């Protein structure tokens, strides 16, 4: 079996085999109460406590490929009646270990798609090395198993879908943004906003934990993480009570590479390329990029250490056009805006594991990431008074030419401590996971405006901001198996955020701070949660998990301006609040090749500090942006039904989902004038930035709560083997939305949309691989307008070199230069059309190389140590 076979079978088949193995053992114990039955990790009672036992071990491989097979079902049967005695499954290296009373038995090896194998065995006091066991493919399913072997990019696990990044070469040499763009169900728009199943209300995690970086500037951070440092992306659409309930549509978890195989090993990745953008009024059309990353790992008997480092530099551009028509006087405001800049991101992570003994492990790591960019923007704005009758226009003297420059930087550090303790009882585990993030973000931005390029300056604004952000994330988790069929998992979780930021505005060249606009922003939030999930297997086919999460939230924010402190949220009922989040997951295995799931969860979207903060942002000459201290959290009830089926040449995963959200938080635009400001409850903004900024053209942007919205849809993912050398992954999502914005002067939105992604891979002779990825995003409506459809196509070619330890790949993204989003906005006072095009065409050459020797004996010992399989006769590392 090849490596891709192991990967995809980890996806689907492990669920069934693990489950069937455990339930088979349970029923055997109930059927026969003989002393020889039970979990080998449990101590027998009565007279059996000193009964001698023997140990069997060996390795299972594919007879044709000579590669190790993971998750093979290995069971011991009584020779006289074939009743079950004990069982296990093979690990990732194909190894297995079993214990049994002395006597004659049959050893059975089973794996879907392979011929069942029996081996008679006599168990004695001496450990028995069975050596290598060869399994052969079944003739009737040979073709199907080969197909499964190649479907390794996408894994379908019980509660999540996993995309293996190294199998998706169209994102090679890119960033985390490029990776997410190629994940089924996930979309990233031109502004870097991430959505899941058409909803932007999604939680993005790194290594299963919230990062202060991602809460500050998601787009910037994702673009500075090289794709070569990412191992996989997990998509969890309806999480259990164990997970943070943030995010209506679910969780996207970016899993970074950390530790490799045992012994000394590592990898190096490098890329270089250029971006192309010819849709701009500038001489510059090429934008270089490059990246370099390395991972080093070393593991000994009692410890393991690792080091990861990366650096990425890239340049990009953004070209935008905006046309705004005022309905009161029919004036048209045209604005062209072009921005280019460079970004540099680098970081490293170092850490290690200490295997105290076979039941206790301690891990510690330190991560540092630093980045920055220097954007430069040019904007031109023209105001026309259109004469309908004479079909002409007159130029308004308020036209301007603007220049914007700035520097942005971030400095982020993370310390992680993990402790895991295993008990004598199988699957009984206590773990502690503690993370501390602390970082600094700064921005220095200058705007200059004149009537035309080269003329006298008519406007100047410099704003400087500096933000310090701390986050602590602590989880104490305990798993207690009452039996093979019943398991409890419970724990405590703390999520603490502390933000302190200064915003200073200098409206003239003399650099005198404007105290009426400058302010200090402070925010603290702590979420204390206790949770529990109870899982029960009723039989071989049916299992269920019931969960409950209780959260108490304490938060406190303030804005200091003109030596006065304004506290928020103003609504004391939402300042500190208690919430209950129930979850339910039911799984039914119809056969070994098909299963279904039903799930429910209650979720929340908390207003982020910047949405709540009573700040006023006047950086953009066409907009005024501010927070809303009265925003309340939104709650969602999410229901989902899923079904998966494995055919000989096809795997199908489909799901239906329905979500109801109360107090939905939505972005809202309106013409900035006194009447609108007071109508929507923003008197405090008008008192500070009223008449001076109400020029009849400026748009206000903030957030409001809708009363209710619903989101429903159907998702289909198909893995298809077209020929032996051609496979494809097609995913589609049909989703409907109901939103009522009429209370705020918006529209009633009732839409049914769809989107689709196609990833097809062609394997050619001599290790050549071609991969094509295409995406389509439809027209999307909101309460104030809609956006046009968008589509694009990426192409990549890869070649294995250096005895398959390395590879070269060439990527051409957005080959037809079609990735451009147009938006339309309609309100009572104005209508607006805008189009935005970022650099999306890139040609990138990447090189990857893996190195290092692996000591197989050492690997096997360490695997036994970590799984607690060693006994007193083994090479014990110490006492508990």
PDB file of C-alpha atoms in Angstrom, residues 668 670-683 686 704 741-746 828-829:
ATOM      1  CA  UNK A 668     -24.187  48.708   7.622  1.00  0.00           C
ATOM      2  CA  UNK A 670     -25.595  55.070   5.367  1.00  0.00           C
ATOM      3  CA  UNK A 671     -25.114  58.637   4.207  1.00  0.00           C
ATOM      4  CA  UNK A 672     -23.419  60.638   6.944  1.00  0.00           C
ATOM      5  CA  UNK A 673     -25.703  63.468   8.011  1.00  0.00           C
ATOM      6  CA  UNK A 674     -27.328  64.558  11.247  1.00  0.00           C
ATOM      7  CA  UNK A 675     -30.718  62.997  10.549  1.00  0.00           C
ATOM      8  CA  UNK A 676     -29.265  59.540   9.876  1.00  0.00           C
ATOM      9  CA  UNK A 677     -26.776  59.770  12.751  1.00  0.00           C
ATOM     10  CA  UNK A 678     -29.531  60.413  15.272  1.00  0.00           C
ATOM     11  CA  UNK A 679     -31.943  57.923  13.686  1.00  0.00           C
ATOM     12  CA  UNK A 680     -29.511  55.041  14.172  1.00  0.00           C
ATOM     13  CA  UNK A 681     -28.411  56.157  17.663  1.00  0.00           C
ATOM     14  CA  UNK A 682     -24.982  57.631  16.877  1.00  0.00           C
ATOM     15  CA  UNK A 683     -25.414  61.056  18.500  1.00  0.00           C
ATOM     16  CA  UNK A 686     -22.130  63.428  15.460  1.00  0.00           C
ATOM     17  CA  UNK A 704     -25.813  46.814  13.757  1.00  0.00           C
ATOM     18  CA  UNK A 741     -32.902  44.832   6.918  1.00  0.00           C
ATOM     19  CA  UNK A 742     -36.023  46.938   6.334  1.00  0.00           C
ATOM     20  CA  UNK A 743     -35.946  48.228   9.893  1.00  0.00           C
ATOM     21  CA  UNK A 744     -32.701  50.027   9.019  1.00  0.00           C
ATOM     22  CA  UNK A 745     -33.722  51.260   5.582  1.00  0.00           C
ATOM     23  CA  UNK A 746     -32.309  48.169   3.882  1.00  0.00           C
ATOM     24  CA  UNK A 828     -32.370  55.813   0.450  1.00  0.00           C
ATOM     25  CA  UNK A 829     -29.749  58.537  -0.129  1.00  0.00           C
TER      26      UNK A 829
END
